[in-house]
C-alpha atoms as a printed R data frame, in Angstrom:
    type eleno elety resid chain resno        x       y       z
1   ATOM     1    CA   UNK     A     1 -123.427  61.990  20.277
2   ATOM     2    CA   UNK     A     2 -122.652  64.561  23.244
3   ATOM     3    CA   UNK     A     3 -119.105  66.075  23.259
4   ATOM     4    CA   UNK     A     4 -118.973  64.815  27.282
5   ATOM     5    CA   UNK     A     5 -119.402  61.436  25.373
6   ATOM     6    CA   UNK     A     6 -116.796  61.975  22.562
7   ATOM     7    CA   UNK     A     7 -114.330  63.334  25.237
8   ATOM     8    CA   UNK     A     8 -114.769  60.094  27.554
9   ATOM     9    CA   UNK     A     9 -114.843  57.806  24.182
10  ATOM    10    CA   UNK     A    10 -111.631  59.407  23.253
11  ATOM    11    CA   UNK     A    11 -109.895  60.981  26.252
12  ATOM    12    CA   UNK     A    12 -106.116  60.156  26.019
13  ATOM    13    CA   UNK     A    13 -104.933  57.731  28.909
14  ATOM    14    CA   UNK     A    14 -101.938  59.712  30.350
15  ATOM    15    CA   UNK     A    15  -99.474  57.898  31.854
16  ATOM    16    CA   UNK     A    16  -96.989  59.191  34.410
17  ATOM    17    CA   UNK     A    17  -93.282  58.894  32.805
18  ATOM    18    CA   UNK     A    18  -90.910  57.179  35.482
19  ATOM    19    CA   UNK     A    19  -88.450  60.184  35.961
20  ATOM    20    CA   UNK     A    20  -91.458  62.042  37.111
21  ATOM    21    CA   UNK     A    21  -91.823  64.954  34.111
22  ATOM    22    CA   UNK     A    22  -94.421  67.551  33.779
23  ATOM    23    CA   UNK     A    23  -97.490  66.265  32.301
24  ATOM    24    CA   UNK     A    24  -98.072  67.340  28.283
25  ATOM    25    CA   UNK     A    25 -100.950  69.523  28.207
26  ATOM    26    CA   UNK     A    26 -103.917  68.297  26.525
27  ATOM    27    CA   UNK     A    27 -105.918  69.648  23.342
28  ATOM    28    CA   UNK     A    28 -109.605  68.685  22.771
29  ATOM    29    CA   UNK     A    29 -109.505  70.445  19.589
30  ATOM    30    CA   UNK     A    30 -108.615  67.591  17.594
31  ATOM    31    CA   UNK     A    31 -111.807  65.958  18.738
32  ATOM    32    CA   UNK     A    32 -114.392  65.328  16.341
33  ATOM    33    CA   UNK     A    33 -117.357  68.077  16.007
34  ATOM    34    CA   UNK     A    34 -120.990  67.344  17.583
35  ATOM    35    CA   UNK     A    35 -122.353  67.395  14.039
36  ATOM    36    CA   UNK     A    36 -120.708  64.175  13.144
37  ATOM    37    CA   UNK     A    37 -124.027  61.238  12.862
38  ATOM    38    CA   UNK     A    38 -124.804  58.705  15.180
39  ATOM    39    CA   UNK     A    39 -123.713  55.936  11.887
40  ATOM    40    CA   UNK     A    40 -120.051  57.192  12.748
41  ATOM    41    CA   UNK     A    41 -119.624  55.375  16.068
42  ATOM    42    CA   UNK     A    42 -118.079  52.580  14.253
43  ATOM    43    CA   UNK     A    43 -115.443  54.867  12.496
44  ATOM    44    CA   UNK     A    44 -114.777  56.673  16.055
45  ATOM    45    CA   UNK     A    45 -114.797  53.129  17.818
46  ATOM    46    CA   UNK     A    46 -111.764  51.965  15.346
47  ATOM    47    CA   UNK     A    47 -110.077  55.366  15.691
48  ATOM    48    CA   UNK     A    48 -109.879  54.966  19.042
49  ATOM    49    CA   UNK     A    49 -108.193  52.067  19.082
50  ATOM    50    CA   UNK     A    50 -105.511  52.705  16.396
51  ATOM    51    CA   UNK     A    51 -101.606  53.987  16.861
52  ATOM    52    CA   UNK     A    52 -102.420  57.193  17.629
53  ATOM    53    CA   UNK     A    53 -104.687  56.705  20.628
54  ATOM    54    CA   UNK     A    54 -101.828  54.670  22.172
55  ATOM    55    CA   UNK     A    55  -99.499  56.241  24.884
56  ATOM    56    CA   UNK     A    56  -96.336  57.590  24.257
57  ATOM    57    CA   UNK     A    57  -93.460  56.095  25.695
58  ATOM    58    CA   UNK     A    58  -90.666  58.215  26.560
59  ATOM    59    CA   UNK     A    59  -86.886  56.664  27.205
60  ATOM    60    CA   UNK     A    60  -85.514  58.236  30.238
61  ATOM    61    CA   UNK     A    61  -82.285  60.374  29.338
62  ATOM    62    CA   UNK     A    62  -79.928  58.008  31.463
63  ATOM    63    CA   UNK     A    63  -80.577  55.485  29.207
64  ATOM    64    CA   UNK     A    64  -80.723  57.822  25.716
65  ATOM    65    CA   UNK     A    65  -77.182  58.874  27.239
66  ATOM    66    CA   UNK     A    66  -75.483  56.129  28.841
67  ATOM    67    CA   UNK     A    67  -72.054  57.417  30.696
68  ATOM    68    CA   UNK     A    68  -68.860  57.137  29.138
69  ATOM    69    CA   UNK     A    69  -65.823  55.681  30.544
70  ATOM    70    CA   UNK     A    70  -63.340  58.444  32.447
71  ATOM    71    CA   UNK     A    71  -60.434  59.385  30.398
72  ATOM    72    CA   UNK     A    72  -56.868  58.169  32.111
73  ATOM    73    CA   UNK     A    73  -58.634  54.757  33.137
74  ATOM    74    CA   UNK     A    74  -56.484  52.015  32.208
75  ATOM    75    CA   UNK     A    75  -58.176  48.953  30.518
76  ATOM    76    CA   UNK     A    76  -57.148  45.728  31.147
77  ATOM    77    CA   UNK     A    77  -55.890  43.426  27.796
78  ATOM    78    CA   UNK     A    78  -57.512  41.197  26.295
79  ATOM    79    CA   UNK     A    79  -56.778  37.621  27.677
80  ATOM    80    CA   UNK     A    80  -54.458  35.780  24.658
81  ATOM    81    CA   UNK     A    81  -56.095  32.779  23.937
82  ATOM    82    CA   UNK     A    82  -55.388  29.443  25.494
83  ATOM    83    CA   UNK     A    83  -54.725  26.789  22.845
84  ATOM    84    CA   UNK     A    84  -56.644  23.605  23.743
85  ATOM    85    CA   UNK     A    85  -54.134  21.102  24.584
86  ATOM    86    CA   UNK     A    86  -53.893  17.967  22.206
87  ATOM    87    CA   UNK     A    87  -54.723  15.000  22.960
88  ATOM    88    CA   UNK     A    88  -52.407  12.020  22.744
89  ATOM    89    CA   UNK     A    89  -53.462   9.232  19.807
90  ATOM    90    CA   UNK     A    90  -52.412   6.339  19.610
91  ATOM    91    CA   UNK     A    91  -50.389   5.340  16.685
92  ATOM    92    CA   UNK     A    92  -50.144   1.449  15.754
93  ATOM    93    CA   UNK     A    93  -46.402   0.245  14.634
94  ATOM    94    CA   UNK     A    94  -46.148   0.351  11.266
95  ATOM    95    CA   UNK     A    95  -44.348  -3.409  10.928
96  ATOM    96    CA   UNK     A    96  -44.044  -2.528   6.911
97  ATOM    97    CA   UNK     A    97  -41.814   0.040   7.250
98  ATOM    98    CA   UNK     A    98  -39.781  -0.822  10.171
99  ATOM    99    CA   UNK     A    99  -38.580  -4.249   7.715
100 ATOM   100    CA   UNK     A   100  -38.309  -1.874   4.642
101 ATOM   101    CA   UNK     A   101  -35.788   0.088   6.816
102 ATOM   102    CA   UNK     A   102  -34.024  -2.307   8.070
103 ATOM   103    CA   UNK     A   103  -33.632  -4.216   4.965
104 ATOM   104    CA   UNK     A   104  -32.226  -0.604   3.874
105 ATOM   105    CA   UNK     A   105  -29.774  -0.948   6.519
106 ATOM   106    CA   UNK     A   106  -28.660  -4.497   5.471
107 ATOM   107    CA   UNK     A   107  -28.161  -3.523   2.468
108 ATOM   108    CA   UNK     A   108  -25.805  -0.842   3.269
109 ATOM   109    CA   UNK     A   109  -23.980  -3.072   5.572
110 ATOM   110    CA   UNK     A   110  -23.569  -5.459   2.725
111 ATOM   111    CA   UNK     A   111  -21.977  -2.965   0.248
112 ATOM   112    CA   UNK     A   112  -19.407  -1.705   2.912
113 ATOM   113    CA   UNK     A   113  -18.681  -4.975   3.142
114 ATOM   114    CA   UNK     A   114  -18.245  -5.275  -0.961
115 ATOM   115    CA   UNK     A   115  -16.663  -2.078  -1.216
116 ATOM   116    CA   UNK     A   116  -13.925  -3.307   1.632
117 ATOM   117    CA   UNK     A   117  -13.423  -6.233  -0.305
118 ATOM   118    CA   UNK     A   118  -12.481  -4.513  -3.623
119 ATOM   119    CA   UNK     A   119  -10.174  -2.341  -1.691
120 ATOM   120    CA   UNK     A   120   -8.335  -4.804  -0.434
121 ATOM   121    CA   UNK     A   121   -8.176  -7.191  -3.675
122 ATOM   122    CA   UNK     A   122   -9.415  -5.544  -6.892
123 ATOM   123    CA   UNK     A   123   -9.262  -8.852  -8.532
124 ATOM   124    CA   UNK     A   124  -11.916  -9.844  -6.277
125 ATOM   125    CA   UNK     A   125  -14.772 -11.842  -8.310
126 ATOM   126    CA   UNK     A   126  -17.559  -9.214  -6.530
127 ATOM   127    CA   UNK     A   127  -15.991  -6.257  -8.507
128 ATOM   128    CA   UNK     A   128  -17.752  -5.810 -11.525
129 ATOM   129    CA   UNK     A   129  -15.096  -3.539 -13.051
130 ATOM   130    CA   UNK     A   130  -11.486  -5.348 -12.356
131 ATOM   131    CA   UNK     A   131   -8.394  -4.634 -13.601
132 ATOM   132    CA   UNK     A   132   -6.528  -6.562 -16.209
133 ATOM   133    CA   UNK     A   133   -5.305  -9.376 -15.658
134 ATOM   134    CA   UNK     A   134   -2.132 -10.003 -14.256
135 ATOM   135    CA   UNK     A   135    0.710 -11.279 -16.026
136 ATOM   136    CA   UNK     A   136    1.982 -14.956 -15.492
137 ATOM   137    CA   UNK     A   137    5.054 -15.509 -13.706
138 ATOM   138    CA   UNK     A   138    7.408 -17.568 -14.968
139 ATOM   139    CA   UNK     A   139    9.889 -18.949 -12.643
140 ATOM   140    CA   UNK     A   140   12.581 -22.200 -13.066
141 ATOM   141    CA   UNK     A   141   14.347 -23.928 -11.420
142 ATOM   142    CA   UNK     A   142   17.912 -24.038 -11.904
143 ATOM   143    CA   UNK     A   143   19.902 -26.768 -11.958
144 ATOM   144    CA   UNK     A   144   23.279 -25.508 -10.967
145 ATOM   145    CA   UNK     A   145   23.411 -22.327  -8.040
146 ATOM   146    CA   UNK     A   146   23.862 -19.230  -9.379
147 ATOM   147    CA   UNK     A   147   26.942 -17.253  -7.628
148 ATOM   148    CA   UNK     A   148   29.113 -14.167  -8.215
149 ATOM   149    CA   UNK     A   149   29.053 -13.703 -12.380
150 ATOM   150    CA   UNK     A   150   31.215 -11.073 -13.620
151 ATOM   151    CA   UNK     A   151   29.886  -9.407 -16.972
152 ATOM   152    CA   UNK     A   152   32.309  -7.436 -18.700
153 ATOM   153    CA   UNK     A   153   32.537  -5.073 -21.700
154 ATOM   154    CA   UNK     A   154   34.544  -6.916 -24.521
155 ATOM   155    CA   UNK     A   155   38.541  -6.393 -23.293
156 ATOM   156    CA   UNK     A   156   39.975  -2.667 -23.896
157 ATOM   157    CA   UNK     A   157   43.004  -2.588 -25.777
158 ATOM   158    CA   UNK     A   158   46.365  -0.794 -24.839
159 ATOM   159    CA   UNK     A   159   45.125   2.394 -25.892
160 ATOM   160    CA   UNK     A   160   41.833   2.599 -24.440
161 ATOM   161    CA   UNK     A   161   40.280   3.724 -21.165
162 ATOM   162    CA   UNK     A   162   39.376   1.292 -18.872
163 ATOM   163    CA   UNK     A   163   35.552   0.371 -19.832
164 ATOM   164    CA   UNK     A   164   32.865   0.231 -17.121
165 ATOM   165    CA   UNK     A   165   31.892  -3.461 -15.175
166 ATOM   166    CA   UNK     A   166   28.408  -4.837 -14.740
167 ATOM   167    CA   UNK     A   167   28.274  -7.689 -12.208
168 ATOM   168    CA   UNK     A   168   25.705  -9.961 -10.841
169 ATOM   169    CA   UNK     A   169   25.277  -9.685  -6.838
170 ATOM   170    CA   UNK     A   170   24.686 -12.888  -4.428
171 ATOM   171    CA   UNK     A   171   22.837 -11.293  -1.851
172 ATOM   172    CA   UNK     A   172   19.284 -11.852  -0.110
173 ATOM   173    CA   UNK     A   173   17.429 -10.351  -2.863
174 ATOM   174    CA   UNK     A   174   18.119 -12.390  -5.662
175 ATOM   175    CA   UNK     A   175   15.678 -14.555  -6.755
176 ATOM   176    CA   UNK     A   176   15.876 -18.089  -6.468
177 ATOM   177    CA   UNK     A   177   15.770 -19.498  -9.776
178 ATOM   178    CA   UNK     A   178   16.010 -16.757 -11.429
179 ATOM   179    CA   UNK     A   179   13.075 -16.682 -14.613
180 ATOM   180    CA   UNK     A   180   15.081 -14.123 -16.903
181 ATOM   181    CA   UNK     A   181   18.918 -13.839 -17.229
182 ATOM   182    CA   UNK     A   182   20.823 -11.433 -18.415
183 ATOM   183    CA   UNK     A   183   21.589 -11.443 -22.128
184 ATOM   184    CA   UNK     A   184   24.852 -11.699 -22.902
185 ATOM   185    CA   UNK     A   185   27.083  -8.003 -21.238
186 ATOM   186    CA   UNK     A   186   25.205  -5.110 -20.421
187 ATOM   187    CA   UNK     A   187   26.230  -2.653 -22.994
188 ATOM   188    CA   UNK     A   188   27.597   1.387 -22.808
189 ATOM   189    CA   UNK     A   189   26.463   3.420 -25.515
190 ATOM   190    CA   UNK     A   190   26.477   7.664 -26.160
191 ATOM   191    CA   UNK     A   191   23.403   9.266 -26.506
192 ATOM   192    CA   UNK     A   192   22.365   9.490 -29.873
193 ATOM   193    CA   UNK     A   193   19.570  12.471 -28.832
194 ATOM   194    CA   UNK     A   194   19.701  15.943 -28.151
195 ATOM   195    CA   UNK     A   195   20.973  16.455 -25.330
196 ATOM   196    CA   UNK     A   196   24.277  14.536 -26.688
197 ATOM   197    CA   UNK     A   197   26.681  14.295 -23.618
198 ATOM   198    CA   UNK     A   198   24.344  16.210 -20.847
199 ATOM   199    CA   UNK     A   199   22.643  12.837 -20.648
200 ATOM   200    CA   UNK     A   200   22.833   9.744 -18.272
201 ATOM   201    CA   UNK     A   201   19.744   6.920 -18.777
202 ATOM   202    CA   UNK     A   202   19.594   3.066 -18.604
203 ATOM   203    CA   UNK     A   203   17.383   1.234 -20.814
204 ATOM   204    CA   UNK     A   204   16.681  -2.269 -22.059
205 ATOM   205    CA   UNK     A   205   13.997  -4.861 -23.065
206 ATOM   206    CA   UNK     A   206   12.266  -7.900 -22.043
207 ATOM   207    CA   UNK     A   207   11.314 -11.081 -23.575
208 ATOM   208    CA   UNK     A   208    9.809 -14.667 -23.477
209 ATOM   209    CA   UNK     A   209   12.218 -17.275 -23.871
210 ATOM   210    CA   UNK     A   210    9.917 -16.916 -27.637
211 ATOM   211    CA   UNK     A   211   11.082 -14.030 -28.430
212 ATOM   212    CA   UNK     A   212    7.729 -12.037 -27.669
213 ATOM   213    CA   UNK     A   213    7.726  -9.226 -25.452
214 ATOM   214    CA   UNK     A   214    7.120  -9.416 -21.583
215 ATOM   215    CA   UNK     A   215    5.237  -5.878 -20.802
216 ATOM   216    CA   UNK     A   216    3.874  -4.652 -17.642
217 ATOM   217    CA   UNK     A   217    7.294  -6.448 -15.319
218 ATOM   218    CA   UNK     A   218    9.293  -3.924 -12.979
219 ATOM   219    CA   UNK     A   219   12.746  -2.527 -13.458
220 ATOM   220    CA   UNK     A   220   14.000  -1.531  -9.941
221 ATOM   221    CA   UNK     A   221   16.774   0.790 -10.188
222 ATOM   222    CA   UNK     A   222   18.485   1.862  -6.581
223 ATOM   223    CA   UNK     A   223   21.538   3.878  -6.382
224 ATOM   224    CA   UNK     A   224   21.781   3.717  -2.440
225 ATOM   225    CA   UNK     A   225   20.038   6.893  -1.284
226 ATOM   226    CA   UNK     A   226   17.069   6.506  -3.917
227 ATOM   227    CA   UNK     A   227   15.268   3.709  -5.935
228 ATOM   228    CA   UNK     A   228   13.375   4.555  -9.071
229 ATOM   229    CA   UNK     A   229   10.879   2.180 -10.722
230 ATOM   230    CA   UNK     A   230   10.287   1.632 -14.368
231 ATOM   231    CA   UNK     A   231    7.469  -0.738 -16.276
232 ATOM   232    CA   UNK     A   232    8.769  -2.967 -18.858
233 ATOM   233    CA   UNK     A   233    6.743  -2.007 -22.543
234 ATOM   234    CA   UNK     A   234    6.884   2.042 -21.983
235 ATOM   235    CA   UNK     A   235    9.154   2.622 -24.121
236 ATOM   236    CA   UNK     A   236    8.158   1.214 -27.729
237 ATOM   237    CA   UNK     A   237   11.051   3.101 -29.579
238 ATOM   238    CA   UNK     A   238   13.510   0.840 -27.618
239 ATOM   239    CA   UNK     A   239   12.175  -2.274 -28.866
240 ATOM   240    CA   UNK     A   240    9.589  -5.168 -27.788
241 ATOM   241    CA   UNK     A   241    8.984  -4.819 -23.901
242 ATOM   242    CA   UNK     A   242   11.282  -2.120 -23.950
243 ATOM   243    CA   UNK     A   243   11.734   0.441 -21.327
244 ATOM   244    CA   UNK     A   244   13.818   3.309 -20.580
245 ATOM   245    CA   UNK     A   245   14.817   5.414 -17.067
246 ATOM   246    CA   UNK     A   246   16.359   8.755 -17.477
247 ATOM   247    CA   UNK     A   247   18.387   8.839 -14.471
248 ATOM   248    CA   UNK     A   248   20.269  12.654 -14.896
249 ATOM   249    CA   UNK     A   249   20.360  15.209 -17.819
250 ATOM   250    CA   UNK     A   250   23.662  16.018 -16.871
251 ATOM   251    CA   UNK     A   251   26.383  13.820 -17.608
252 ATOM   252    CA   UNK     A   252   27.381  11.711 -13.672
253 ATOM   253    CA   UNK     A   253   29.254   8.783 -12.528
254 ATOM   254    CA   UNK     A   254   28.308   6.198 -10.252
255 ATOM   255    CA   UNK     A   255   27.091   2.494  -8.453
256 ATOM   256    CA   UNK     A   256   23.616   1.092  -9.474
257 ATOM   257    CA   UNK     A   257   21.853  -1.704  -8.733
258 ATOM   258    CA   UNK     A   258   19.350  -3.465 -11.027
259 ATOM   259    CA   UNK     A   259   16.944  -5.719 -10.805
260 ATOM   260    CA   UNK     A   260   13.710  -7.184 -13.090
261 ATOM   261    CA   UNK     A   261   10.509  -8.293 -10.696
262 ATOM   262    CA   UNK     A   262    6.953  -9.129 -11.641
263 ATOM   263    CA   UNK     A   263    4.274  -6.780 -11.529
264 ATOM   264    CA   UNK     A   264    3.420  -7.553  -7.934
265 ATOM   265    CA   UNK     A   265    6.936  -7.684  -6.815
266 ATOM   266    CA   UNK     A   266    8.547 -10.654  -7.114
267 ATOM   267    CA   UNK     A   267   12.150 -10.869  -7.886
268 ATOM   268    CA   UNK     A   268   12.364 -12.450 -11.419
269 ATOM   269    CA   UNK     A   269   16.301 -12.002 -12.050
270 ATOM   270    CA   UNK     A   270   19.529 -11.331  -9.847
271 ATOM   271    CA   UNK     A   271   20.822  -7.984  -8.773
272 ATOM   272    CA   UNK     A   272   23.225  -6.450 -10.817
273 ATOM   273    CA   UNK     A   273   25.800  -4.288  -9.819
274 ATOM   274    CA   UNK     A   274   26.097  -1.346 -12.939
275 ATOM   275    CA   UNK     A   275   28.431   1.285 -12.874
276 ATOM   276    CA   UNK     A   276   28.573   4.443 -14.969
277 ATOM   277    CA   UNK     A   277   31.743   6.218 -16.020
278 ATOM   278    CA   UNK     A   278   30.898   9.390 -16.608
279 ATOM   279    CA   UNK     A   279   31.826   9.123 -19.722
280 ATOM   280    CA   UNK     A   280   29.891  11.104 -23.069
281 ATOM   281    CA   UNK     A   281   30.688   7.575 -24.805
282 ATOM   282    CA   UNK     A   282   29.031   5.433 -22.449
283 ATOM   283    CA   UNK     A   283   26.577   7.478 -20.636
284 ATOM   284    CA   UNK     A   284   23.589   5.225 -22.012
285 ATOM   285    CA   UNK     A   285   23.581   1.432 -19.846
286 ATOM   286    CA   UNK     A   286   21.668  -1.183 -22.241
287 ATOM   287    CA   UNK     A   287   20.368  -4.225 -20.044
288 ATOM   288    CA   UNK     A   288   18.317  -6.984 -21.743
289 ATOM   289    CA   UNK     A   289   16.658  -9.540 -20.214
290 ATOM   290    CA   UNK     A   290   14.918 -12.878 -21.566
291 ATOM   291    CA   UNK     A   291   13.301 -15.541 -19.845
292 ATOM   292    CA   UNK     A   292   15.745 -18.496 -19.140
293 ATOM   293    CA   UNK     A   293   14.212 -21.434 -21.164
């Protein structure tokens, strides 16, 4: 093979670069020699169209080295992000709730209603927790009126003081028919305690027309600028439905008046009228009352 027909079998195809560049100069000493047979066409032939005998492509420099943003150029933020809006869905009522709550609400209503009850009568069947029960009252009916009753202290004698008076009122309070009288006079005693004379009480008991003792009745005790109250059966060391009211522990003088009602209120007895002497022997007013048979 001629070298003018090596040189045209592998002459480089030179293409012009875009930017216009000098041309590469080109070598024919990498060409193969003359003395190469004509059984190495084939070799040449697939030589010639490998990698190497391909054109070089060369990236132009504005694109190897794009430009760069001036410095001092402000650049505009980044947009937030729009949530998409919802959309609406349709919820069915829920009938199974709605009549759970408002069977809630019926129930509430009905225990105000309960509780209003109890508060107004705690004997009330509804309250599962009542009181005890109430005592009976016993009232009578007399057969003669009861009027102005004076109860003395057995007659003093020549030598003697004059001895306090405990009388039996007829006004508006007394009760009509009057369940317990008075038994027998009220009493003056000294104080057999501590204190001795820097004492002033009343006490007493309560009974059935029995005998038994009448707890849980009223003693209302009002010397005109206060009333005291006192529950018949507090005071066990007196004696069956006894009860006691320390009314000074200083010795005093002065007007009471006394009167036995039921535990709700009623009047059970008349109003007496007891006055204190002031006096260490008989600072200690004994009332008993029994039920009128």
């Amino acid at each position: 093979m001629s070298k003018s027909r090596r040189r045209g079998l592998f002459g480089r195809r030179r293409e012009e670069p875009e930017d216009n560049l000098a041309e590469a100069a080109f070598s024919d000493d990498w060409l193969p020699s003359e003395d190469l047979e004509a059984d190495d066409d084939d070799v040449l032939e697939r030589l010639r169209h490998s990698d190497a005998m391909r054109p070089l492509k060369i990236t132009p420099e504005e694109e190897r080295f794009p430009p760069l943003a001036p410095e001092g150029v402000p650049v505009e933020p980044a947009r937030p992000r729009q949530p998409m809006p919802r959309k609406r869905v349709y919820e069915p009522i829920k009938w199974g709730t709605n009549f759970f709550t408002l069977l809630v609400l019926m129930a509430m209503c009905g225990l105000i209603w309960v509780f209003s009850m109890i508060w107004q009568d705690p004997y009330v069947s509804l309250n599962p927790f009542p009181p005890p029960t109430r005592y009976i009252e016993i009232t009578v009916t007399p057969e003669v009126g009861m009027g102005l009753v004076d109860a003395t202290l057995p007659a003093a004698t020549a030598t003697s003081e004059a001895t306090p008076t405990a009388e039996i009122v007829d006004t508006a309070n007394n009760a009509t028919g009057a369940a317990f009288a008075l038994v027998g006079d009220i009493a003056y005693q000294a104080n057999t305690g501590t204190q001795g004379c820097d004492w002033s009480s009343m006490t007493g008991t309560v009974q059935a027309s029995d005998g038994e003792p009448v707890n849980g009745y009223r003693v209302l005790v009002d010397s005109g600028t206060e009333e005291q109250v006192v529950f018949t059966g507090s005071a066990d060391h007196i004696g069956p439905g006894g009860w006691e009211l320390v009314l000074s522990n200083t010795l005093i003088s002065g007007q009471y008046t006394v009167q036995l009602t039921s535990s709700t209120g009623t009047a059970v007895s008349d109003v007496l009228l007891v006055e204190l002497p002031g006096d260490c022997s008989a600072n200690v007013a004994v009332i008993n009352w029994q039920q009128a048979g």
